[in-house]
mmCIF file of C-alpha atoms and ligand atoms in Angstrom:
data_model
loop_
_atom_site.group_PDB
_atom_site.id
_atom_site.type_symbol
_atom_site.label_atom_id
_atom_site.label_comp_id
_atom_site.label_asym_id
_atom_site.label_seq_id
_atom_site.Cartn_x
_atom_site.Cartn_y
_atom_site.Cartn_z
ATOM 1 C CA UNK R 180 6.141 -65.166 -75.271
ATOM 2 C CA UNK R 181 8.634 -62.306 -75.361
ATOM 3 C CA UNK R 182 12.138 -62.777 -74.017
ATOM 4 C CA UNK R 183 11.268 -60.844 -70.870
ATOM 5 C CA UNK R 184 8.081 -62.854 -70.298
ATOM 6 C CA UNK R 185 10.041 -66.106 -70.523
ATOM 7 C CA UNK R 186 12.680 -64.804 -68.103
ATOM 8 C CA UNK R 187 10.086 -63.439 -65.719
ATOM 9 C CA UNK R 188 8.130 -66.688 -65.655
ATOM 10 C CA UNK R 189 11.333 -68.642 -64.931
ATOM 11 C CA UNK R 190 12.378 -66.128 -62.267
ATOM 12 C CA UNK R 191 8.932 -66.324 -60.619
ATOM 13 C CA UNK R 192 9.248 -70.113 -60.434
ATOM 14 C CA UNK R 193 12.707 -69.782 -58.876
ATOM 15 C CA UNK R 194 11.752 -67.286 -56.196
ATOM 16 C CA UNK R 195 8.552 -69.141 -55.284
ATOM 17 C CA UNK R 196 10.647 -72.252 -54.754
ATOM 18 C CA UNK R 197 13.242 -70.235 -52.834
ATOM 19 C CA UNK R 198 15.856 -71.455 -55.302
ATOM 20 C CA UNK R 199 18.473 -68.743 -54.710
ATOM 21 C CA UNK R 200 21.076 -70.393 -56.876
ATOM 22 C CA UNK R 201 18.829 -70.557 -59.957
ATOM 23 C CA UNK R 202 17.477 -67.022 -59.436
ATOM 24 C CA UNK R 203 20.993 -65.614 -59.033
ATOM 25 C CA UNK R 204 22.207 -67.532 -62.098
ATOM 26 C CA UNK R 205 19.311 -66.194 -64.181
ATOM 27 C CA UNK R 206 20.115 -62.621 -63.132
ATOM 28 C CA UNK R 207 23.852 -63.073 -63.736
ATOM 29 C CA UNK R 208 23.294 -64.621 -67.179
ATOM 30 C CA UNK R 209 20.959 -61.836 -68.169
ATOM 31 C CA UNK R 210 23.488 -59.186 -67.120
ATOM 32 C CA UNK R 211 26.149 -61.159 -68.953
ATOM 33 C CA UNK R 212 24.058 -60.856 -72.131
ATOM 34 C CA UNK R 213 24.125 -57.065 -71.832
ATOM 35 C CA UNK R 214 20.976 -56.299 -69.832
ATOM 36 C CA UNK R 215 21.550 -53.478 -67.356
ATOM 37 C CA UNK R 216 20.817 -54.224 -63.675
ATOM 38 C CA UNK R 217 18.029 -51.634 -63.648
ATOM 39 C CA UNK R 218 16.448 -53.177 -66.770
ATOM 40 C CA UNK R 219 16.565 -56.590 -65.089
ATOM 41 C CA UNK R 220 15.021 -55.176 -61.911
ATOM 42 C CA UNK R 221 12.192 -53.353 -63.709
ATOM 43 C CA UNK R 222 11.444 -55.990 -66.392
ATOM 44 C CA UNK R 223 11.960 -59.189 -64.446
ATOM 45 C CA UNK R 224 12.122 -58.777 -60.661
ATOM 46 C CA UNK R 225 9.375 -56.191 -60.314
ATOM 47 C CA UNK R 226 6.802 -57.980 -62.557
ATOM 48 C CA UNK R 227 7.677 -61.321 -60.911
ATOM 49 C CA UNK R 228 6.795 -59.791 -57.527
ATOM 50 C CA UNK R 229 3.572 -58.368 -58.955
ATOM 51 C CA UNK R 230 2.756 -61.869 -60.202
ATOM 52 C CA UNK R 231 3.443 -63.241 -56.700
ATOM 53 C CA UNK R 232 1.128 -60.547 -55.297
ATOM 54 C CA UNK R 233 -1.688 -61.594 -57.653
ATOM 55 C CA UNK R 234 -1.278 -65.249 -56.693
ATOM 56 C CA UNK R 235 -1.407 -64.242 -53.024
ATOM 57 C CA UNK R 236 -4.570 -62.238 -53.616
ATOM 58 C CA UNK R 237 -6.281 -65.147 -55.387
ATOM 59 C CA UNK R 238 -5.178 -67.557 -52.618
ATOM 60 C CA UNK R 239 -3.055 -69.626 -55.026
ATOM 61 C CA UNK R 240 -0.182 -69.040 -52.612
ATOM 62 C CA UNK R 241 -0.015 -68.043 -48.941
ATOM 63 C CA UNK R 242 2.124 -65.827 -46.726
ATOM 64 C CA UNK R 243 5.045 -68.271 -46.282
ATOM 65 C CA UNK R 244 5.508 -68.469 -50.073
ATOM 66 C CA UNK R 245 5.362 -64.678 -50.383
ATOM 67 C CA UNK R 246 8.003 -64.434 -47.621
ATOM 68 C CA UNK R 247 10.211 -66.999 -49.404
ATOM 69 C CA UNK R 248 9.872 -65.113 -52.700
ATOM 70 C CA UNK R 249 10.750 -61.785 -51.037
ATOM 71 C CA UNK R 250 13.765 -63.294 -49.220
ATOM 72 C CA UNK R 251 15.026 -64.829 -52.459
ATOM 73 C CA UNK R 252 14.667 -61.506 -54.286
ATOM 74 C CA UNK R 253 16.605 -59.771 -51.514
ATOM 75 C CA UNK R 254 19.392 -62.296 -51.991
ATOM 76 C CA UNK R 255 19.457 -61.674 -55.771
ATOM 77 C CA UNK R 256 19.512 -57.934 -55.153
ATOM 78 C CA UNK R 257 22.352 -58.071 -52.641
ATOM 79 C CA UNK R 258 24.425 -60.564 -54.634
ATOM 80 C CA UNK R 259 23.889 -59.351 -58.200
ATOM 81 C CA UNK R 260 21.737 -56.271 -58.788
ATOM 82 C CA UNK R 261 22.950 -53.832 -56.116
ATOM 83 C CA UNK R 262 26.682 -54.307 -56.789
ATOM 84 C CA UNK R 263 26.058 -54.002 -60.536
ATOM 85 C CA UNK R 264 24.042 -50.793 -60.083
ATOM 86 C CA UNK R 265 26.757 -49.377 -57.810
ATOM 87 C CA UNK R 266 29.419 -50.286 -60.371
ATOM 88 C CA UNK R 267 27.548 -48.390 -63.060
ATOM 89 C CA UNK R 268 27.850 -45.288 -60.828
ATOM 90 C CA UNK R 269 27.687 -42.111 -62.886
ATOM 91 C CA UNK R 270 30.707 -40.823 -60.960
ATOM 92 C CA UNK R 271 28.759 -37.720 -59.912
ATOM 93 C CA UNK R 272 31.076 -36.106 -57.351
ATOM 94 C CA UNK R 273 28.983 -33.124 -56.209
ATOM 95 C CA UNK R 274 25.880 -33.873 -54.146
ATOM 96 C CA UNK R 275 22.699 -32.980 -56.013
ATOM 97 C CA UNK R 276 20.829 -32.803 -52.714
ATOM 98 C CA UNK R 277 19.788 -34.735 -49.639
ATOM 99 C CA UNK R 278 16.727 -36.988 -49.798
ATOM 100 C CA UNK R 279 14.999 -38.498 -46.773
ATOM 101 C CA UNK R 280 13.409 -41.855 -47.578
ATOM 102 C CA UNK R 281 10.992 -43.891 -45.488
ATOM 103 C CA UNK R 282 8.363 -46.563 -45.863
ATOM 104 C CA UNK R 283 5.466 -45.128 -43.900
ATOM 105 C CA UNK R 284 3.960 -46.246 -40.608
ATOM 106 C CA UNK R 285 2.408 -49.705 -40.596
ATOM 107 C CA UNK R 286 4.155 -50.771 -43.794
ATOM 108 C CA UNK R 287 7.148 -53.124 -43.839
ATOM 109 C CA UNK R 288 7.643 -53.388 -47.606
ATOM 110 C CA UNK R 289 11.066 -52.114 -48.596
ATOM 111 C CA UNK R 290 12.312 -53.842 -51.758
ATOM 112 C CA UNK R 291 11.195 -50.948 -53.976
ATOM 113 C CA UNK R 292 12.236 -48.240 -51.518
ATOM 114 C CA UNK R 293 15.705 -49.786 -51.250
ATOM 115 C CA UNK R 294 16.068 -49.709 -55.032
ATOM 116 C CA UNK R 295 15.020 -46.044 -55.038
ATOM 117 C CA UNK R 296 17.651 -45.339 -52.342
ATOM 118 C CA UNK R 297 20.368 -47.071 -54.331
ATOM 119 C CA UNK R 298 19.434 -45.350 -57.586
ATOM 120 C CA UNK R 299 19.387 -41.944 -55.881
ATOM 121 C CA UNK R 300 22.835 -42.573 -54.389
ATOM 122 C CA UNK R 301 24.429 -43.667 -57.641
ATOM 123 C CA UNK R 302 22.918 -40.626 -59.325
ATOM 124 C CA UNK R 303 24.592 -38.208 -56.928
ATOM 125 C CA UNK R 304 22.053 -37.727 -54.123
ATOM 126 C CA UNK R 305 22.748 -38.125 -50.409
ATOM 127 C CA UNK R 306 20.142 -40.416 -48.880
ATOM 128 C CA UNK R 307 18.909 -40.543 -45.295
ATOM 129 C CA UNK R 308 17.050 -43.848 -45.231
ATOM 130 C CA UNK R 309 14.850 -44.198 -42.152
ATOM 131 C CA UNK R 310 13.778 -47.736 -43.074
ATOM 132 C CA UNK R 311 10.242 -49.056 -42.730
ATOM 133 C CA UNK R 312 7.248 -48.426 -40.478
ATOM 134 C CA UNK R 313 8.171 -44.794 -39.805
ATOM 135 C CA UNK R 314 5.631 -42.544 -38.082
ATOM 136 C CA UNK R 315 4.741 -39.204 -39.725
ATOM 137 C CA UNK R 316 6.034 -37.177 -36.750
ATOM 138 C CA UNK R 317 9.400 -38.965 -36.955
ATOM 139 C CA UNK R 318 9.656 -38.286 -40.689
ATOM 140 C CA UNK R 319 9.096 -34.563 -40.136
ATOM 141 C CA UNK R 320 11.450 -34.403 -37.123
ATOM 142 C CA UNK R 321 14.274 -36.173 -38.982
ATOM 143 C CA UNK R 322 13.748 -34.030 -42.086
ATOM 144 C CA UNK R 323 14.360 -30.961 -39.937
ATOM 145 C CA UNK R 324 17.295 -32.458 -38.010
ATOM 146 C CA UNK R 325 19.024 -33.661 -41.169
ATOM 147 C CA UNK R 326 18.170 -30.533 -43.110
ATOM 148 C CA UNK R 327 17.081 -32.573 -46.133
ATOM 149 C CA UNK R 328 16.085 -31.090 -49.475
ATOM 150 C CA UNK R 329 13.337 -33.606 -50.268
ATOM 151 C CA UNK R 330 11.065 -35.935 -48.285
ATOM 152 C CA UNK R 331 10.427 -39.240 -50.088
ATOM 153 C CA UNK R 332 7.906 -41.804 -48.896
ATOM 154 C CA UNK R 333 6.955 -45.268 -50.049
ATOM 155 C CA UNK R 334 3.753 -47.253 -49.356
ATOM 156 C CA UNK R 335 2.510 -50.606 -50.650
ATOM 157 C CA UNK R 336 -0.420 -51.008 -48.279
ATOM 158 C CA UNK R 337 -3.417 -48.875 -49.157
ATOM 159 C CA UNK R 338 -4.277 -48.693 -45.440
ATOM 160 C CA UNK R 339 -1.037 -46.756 -44.891
ATOM 161 C CA UNK R 340 -1.683 -44.017 -47.458
ATOM 162 C CA UNK R 341 -3.207 -41.651 -44.849
ATOM 163 C CA UNK R 342 0.183 -41.480 -43.091
ATOM 164 C CA UNK R 343 1.672 -39.927 -46.215
ATOM 165 C CA UNK R 344 -0.977 -37.237 -46.136
ATOM 166 C CA UNK R 345 -0.300 -36.755 -42.398
ATOM 167 C CA UNK R 346 3.299 -35.829 -43.248
ATOM 168 C CA UNK R 347 2.110 -33.168 -45.719
ATOM 169 C CA UNK R 348 -0.382 -31.890 -43.127
ATOM 170 C CA UNK R 349 2.247 -31.825 -40.331
ATOM 171 C CA UNK R 350 4.568 -29.799 -42.539
ATOM 172 C CA UNK R 351 1.720 -27.444 -43.368
ATOM 173 C CA UNK R 352 0.775 -27.138 -39.675
ATOM 174 C CA UNK R 353 4.342 -26.227 -38.725
ATOM 175 C CA UNK R 354 4.478 -23.618 -41.473
ATOM 176 C CA UNK R 355 7.441 -25.340 -43.162
ATOM 177 C CA UNK R 356 5.657 -27.072 -46.060
ATOM 178 C CA UNK R 357 7.434 -24.924 -48.674
ATOM 179 C CA UNK R 358 10.865 -26.032 -47.348
ATOM 180 C CA UNK R 359 10.299 -29.694 -48.181
ATOM 181 C CA UNK R 360 9.184 -30.929 -51.589
ATOM 182 C CA UNK R 361 7.455 -34.280 -51.049
ATOM 183 C CA UNK R 362 7.656 -37.233 -53.438
ATOM 184 C CA UNK R 363 5.707 -40.445 -52.957
ATOM 185 C CA UNK R 364 5.834 -43.872 -54.601
ATOM 186 C CA UNK R 365 5.154 -47.563 -54.083
ATOM 187 C CA UNK R 366 2.510 -49.915 -55.451
ATOM 188 C CA UNK R 367 -0.316 -48.391 -53.363
ATOM 189 C CA UNK R 368 0.198 -44.950 -54.903
ATOM 190 C CA UNK R 369 -0.440 -43.263 -58.221
ATOM 191 C CA UNK R 370 -0.100 -39.692 -59.523
ATOM 192 C CA UNK R 371 -3.706 -38.709 -58.708
ATOM 193 C CA UNK R 372 -3.280 -39.821 -55.076
ATOM 194 C CA UNK R 373 -0.096 -37.766 -54.869
ATOM 195 C CA UNK R 374 -1.935 -34.728 -56.122
ATOM 196 C CA UNK R 375 -4.908 -35.273 -53.796
ATOM 197 C CA UNK R 376 -2.712 -35.460 -50.695
ATOM 198 C CA UNK R 377 -0.719 -32.407 -51.732
ATOM 199 C CA UNK R 378 2.578 -34.154 -52.550
ATOM 200 C CA UNK R 379 4.766 -32.447 -55.131
ATOM 201 C CA UNK R 380 5.595 -35.517 -57.207
ATOM 202 C CA UNK R 381 4.980 -39.209 -57.766
ATOM 203 C CA UNK R 382 7.559 -41.803 -58.843
ATOM 204 C CA UNK R 383 6.220 -44.832 -60.713
ATOM 205 C CA UNK R 384 9.622 -46.518 -60.764
ATOM 206 C CA UNK R 385 13.002 -46.018 -59.144
ATOM 207 C CA UNK R 386 14.338 -44.343 -62.286
ATOM 208 C CA UNK R 387 11.344 -42.021 -62.431
ATOM 209 C CA UNK R 388 11.855 -41.281 -58.721
ATOM 210 C CA UNK R 389 15.387 -40.075 -59.481
ATOM 211 C CA UNK R 390 14.198 -37.933 -62.396
ATOM 212 C CA UNK R 391 11.442 -36.390 -60.285
ATOM 213 C CA UNK R 392 13.898 -35.600 -57.447
ATOM 214 C CA UNK R 393 16.162 -33.836 -59.940
ATOM 215 C CA UNK R 394 13.161 -31.959 -61.276
ATOM 216 C CA UNK R 395 12.042 -30.922 -57.776
ATOM 217 C CA UNK R 396 15.469 -29.392 -57.125
ATOM 218 C CA UNK R 397 15.675 -27.780 -60.550
ATOM 219 C CA UNK R 398 18.575 -30.037 -61.596
ATOM 220 C CA UNK R 399 17.033 -31.257 -64.862
HETATM 221 CO CO1 LIG C 255 2.981 -57.764 -49.151
HETATM 222 N N1 LIG C 255 1.360 -57.016 -49.942
HETATM 223 N N2 LIG C 255 2.071 -57.963 -47.450
HETATM 224 N N3 LIG C 255 4.623 -58.587 -48.564
HETATM 225 N N4 LIG C 255 3.515 -57.772 -50.966
HETATM 226 C C1 LIG C 255 1.459 -56.513 -51.316
HETATM 227 C C2 LIG C 255 1.847 -55.042 -51.320
HETATM 228 C C3 LIG C 255 -0.011 -56.763 -51.854
HETATM 229 C C4 LIG C 255 -0.405 -55.806 -52.985
HETATM 230 C C5 LIG C 255 -0.158 -58.242 -52.285
HETATM 231 C C6 LIG C 255 -1.552 -58.551 -52.755
HETATM 232 O O1 LIG C 255 -2.403 -58.851 -51.943
HETATM 233 N N5 LIG C 255 -1.800 -58.477 -54.049
HETATM 234 C C7 LIG C 255 -0.860 -56.580 -50.527
HETATM 235 C C8 LIG C 255 -1.328 -55.155 -50.244
HETATM 236 C C9 LIG C 255 -2.803 -54.968 -50.542
HETATM 237 C C10 LIG C 255 -3.231 -53.575 -50.359
HETATM 238 O O2 LIG C 255 -2.918 -52.887 -49.441
HETATM 239 N N6 LIG C 255 -4.002 -53.111 -51.313
HETATM 240 C C11 LIG C 255 0.121 -57.076 -49.486
HETATM 241 C C12 LIG C 255 -0.229 -57.546 -48.201
HETATM 242 C C13 LIG C 255 -1.736 -57.652 -47.931
HETATM 243 C C14 LIG C 255 0.707 -57.897 -47.216
HETATM 244 C C15 LIG C 255 0.435 -58.367 -45.786
HETATM 245 C C16 LIG C 255 -0.683 -57.613 -45.049
HETATM 246 C C17 LIG C 255 0.171 -59.876 -45.849
HETATM 247 C C18 LIG C 255 -0.223 -60.506 -44.526
HETATM 248 O O3 LIG C 255 0.507 -60.446 -43.565
HETATM 249 N N7 LIG C 255 -1.387 -61.100 -44.514
HETATM 250 C C19 LIG C 255 1.819 -58.132 -45.116
HETATM 251 C C20 LIG C 255 1.938 -56.710 -44.576
HETATM 252 C C21 LIG C 255 3.173 -56.495 -43.786
HETATM 253 C C22 LIG C 255 3.349 -55.012 -43.483
HETATM 254 O O4 LIG C 255 3.843 -54.269 -44.308
HETATM 255 N N8 LIG C 255 2.861 -54.591 -42.316
HETATM 256 C C23 LIG C 255 2.722 -58.296 -46.298
HETATM 257 C C24 LIG C 255 4.014 -58.781 -46.194
HETATM 258 C C25 LIG C 255 4.885 -58.969 -47.260
HETATM 259 C C26 LIG C 255 6.250 -59.654 -47.172
HETATM 260 C C27 LIG C 255 6.990 -59.357 -45.852
HETATM 261 C C28 LIG C 255 6.048 -61.135 -47.305
HETATM 262 C C29 LIG C 255 6.930 -59.127 -48.484
HETATM 263 C C30 LIG C 255 7.722 -57.797 -48.288
HETATM 264 C C31 LIG C 255 9.204 -58.003 -48.087
HETATM 265 C C32 LIG C 255 9.956 -56.704 -48.176
HETATM 266 O O5 LIG C 255 9.559 -55.720 -48.762
HETATM 267 N N9 LIG C 255 11.104 -56.722 -47.539
HETATM 268 C C33 LIG C 255 5.721 -58.807 -49.337
HETATM 269 C C34 LIG C 255 5.751 -58.687 -50.761
HETATM 270 C C35 LIG C 255 7.040 -59.125 -51.430
HETATM 271 C C36 LIG C 255 4.660 -58.194 -51.509
HETATM 272 C C37 LIG C 255 4.520 -58.091 -53.038
HETATM 273 C C38 LIG C 255 4.293 -59.485 -53.567
HETATM 274 C C39 LIG C 255 5.691 -57.454 -53.764
HETATM 275 C C40 LIG C 255 6.110 -56.077 -53.249
HETATM 276 C C41 LIG C 255 7.358 -55.624 -53.964
HETATM 277 O O6 LIG C 255 8.458 -55.701 -53.438
HETATM 278 N N10 LIG C 255 7.204 -55.209 -55.241
HETATM 279 C C42 LIG C 255 3.259 -57.134 -53.178
HETATM 280 C C43 LIG C 255 2.490 -57.315 -54.460
HETATM 281 C C44 LIG C 255 2.520 -56.066 -55.347
HETATM 282 O O7 LIG C 255 3.219 -55.125 -55.125
HETATM 283 N N11 LIG C 255 1.705 -56.054 -56.366
HETATM 284 C C45 LIG C 255 2.642 -57.251 -51.838
HETATM 285 C C46 LIG C 255 8.324 -54.880 -56.112
HETATM 286 C C47 LIG C 255 8.811 -53.464 -55.853
HETATM 287 C C48 LIG C 255 10.009 -53.191 -56.747
HETATM 288 O O8 LIG C 255 7.741 -52.575 -56.208
HETATM 289 O O9 LIG C 255 7.721 -51.402 -53.941
HETATM 290 O O10 LIG C 255 6.064 -50.783 -55.765
HETATM 291 P P1 LIG C 255 7.408 -51.239 -55.378
HETATM 292 O O11 LIG C 255 8.508 -50.195 -55.867
HETATM 293 C C49 LIG C 255 8.700 -49.751 -57.178
HETATM 294 C C50 LIG C 255 7.869 -48.516 -57.544
HETATM 295 O O12 LIG C 255 6.586 -48.489 -56.930
HETATM 296 C C51 LIG C 255 8.750 -47.354 -57.193
HETATM 297 O O13 LIG C 255 10.054 -47.845 -57.458
HETATM 298 C C52 LIG C 255 10.136 -49.233 -57.199
HETATM 299 C C53 LIG C 255 11.018 -49.840 -58.251
HETATM 300 O O14 LIG C 255 10.502 -49.692 -59.535
HETATM 301 N N12 LIG C 255 8.756 -46.796 -55.844
HETATM 302 C C54 LIG C 255 9.045 -45.480 -55.640
HETATM 303 C C55 LIG C 255 8.553 -47.371 -54.649
HETATM 304 N N13 LIG C 255 8.703 -46.489 -53.674
HETATM 305 C C56 LIG C 255 9.019 -45.317 -54.244
HETATM 306 C C57 LIG C 255 9.301 -44.068 -53.683
HETATM 307 C C58 LIG C 255 9.591 -43.014 -54.550
HETATM 308 C C59 LIG C 255 9.606 -43.189 -55.928
HETATM 309 C C60 LIG C 255 9.350 -44.425 -56.504
HETATM 310 O O15 LIG C 255 9.884 -41.795 -54.092
HETATM 311 C C61 LIG C 255 10.069 -41.589 -52.716
#
């Protein structure tokens, strides 16, 4: 087993048991050994949650355990990961642009979207985070009100993917599609889906999301 696999397996055990103290200690120790918070998030937290998802799918665990795991991860993020990411702020003083973020209608998953929001902020973007379960019409209305440069959407439920396309179609229908580059991400998405629905970019991770937003605004 690689170092990351050992850590991830331990972390999975901790979050399934709702053992906040152990999960926080594991994250803190790892950061203390020189791992960056983003590395820990992508190599330990994210795969641990995927593992939880697989167990849920195969009925090895049920909704209450998935809720416990998610709550424990949120605690680790708020106590350890988010402050460490914020501390590693690049010190970018000029805004690179304004990004609207939302998890689309019907979908309440926000752990990944919140990491994208944080990473965008520390990399110099302004973020208008509309939260979860946001209807396509609201996304378009807020994008106009806030005069954002990019619309970013997240979806983890495949049943909610059509709402992402609705946003692209609404923009098209209003004749303002060219004003708003659209980026999508989340476990239910992949680059081909992005292309099919007419989005401008896909982010496979929070870091890639930031890179793609820079690219969309010609800042790379
Ligand atoms: Co749910 N859930 N869940 N869940 N859940 C999944 C998504 C699922 C795949 C599990 C499974 O069955 N294998 C499955 C969806 C199946 C499908 O649609 N194909 C599922 C289900 C079925 C459900 C419920 C329906 C269960 C039920 O009630 N019976 C229910 C739905 C509720 C709802 O949304 N209406 C539900 C509920 C929940 C909890 C509330 C318990 C909890 C969410 C808590 C929360 O988010 N606050 C939860 C969790 C934790 C999961 C899993 C286990 C983990 C999700 C997660 O946080 N991943 C998940 C399994 C899985 O994903 N394989 C599962 C880690 C996160 C970092 O990844 O969000 O993809 P992700 O974000 C990444 C990248 O994708 C990218 O950056 C992030 C960081 O690298 N990214 C972007 C994300 N958004 C981006 C946007 C960008 C760019 C990059 O630009 C804008």
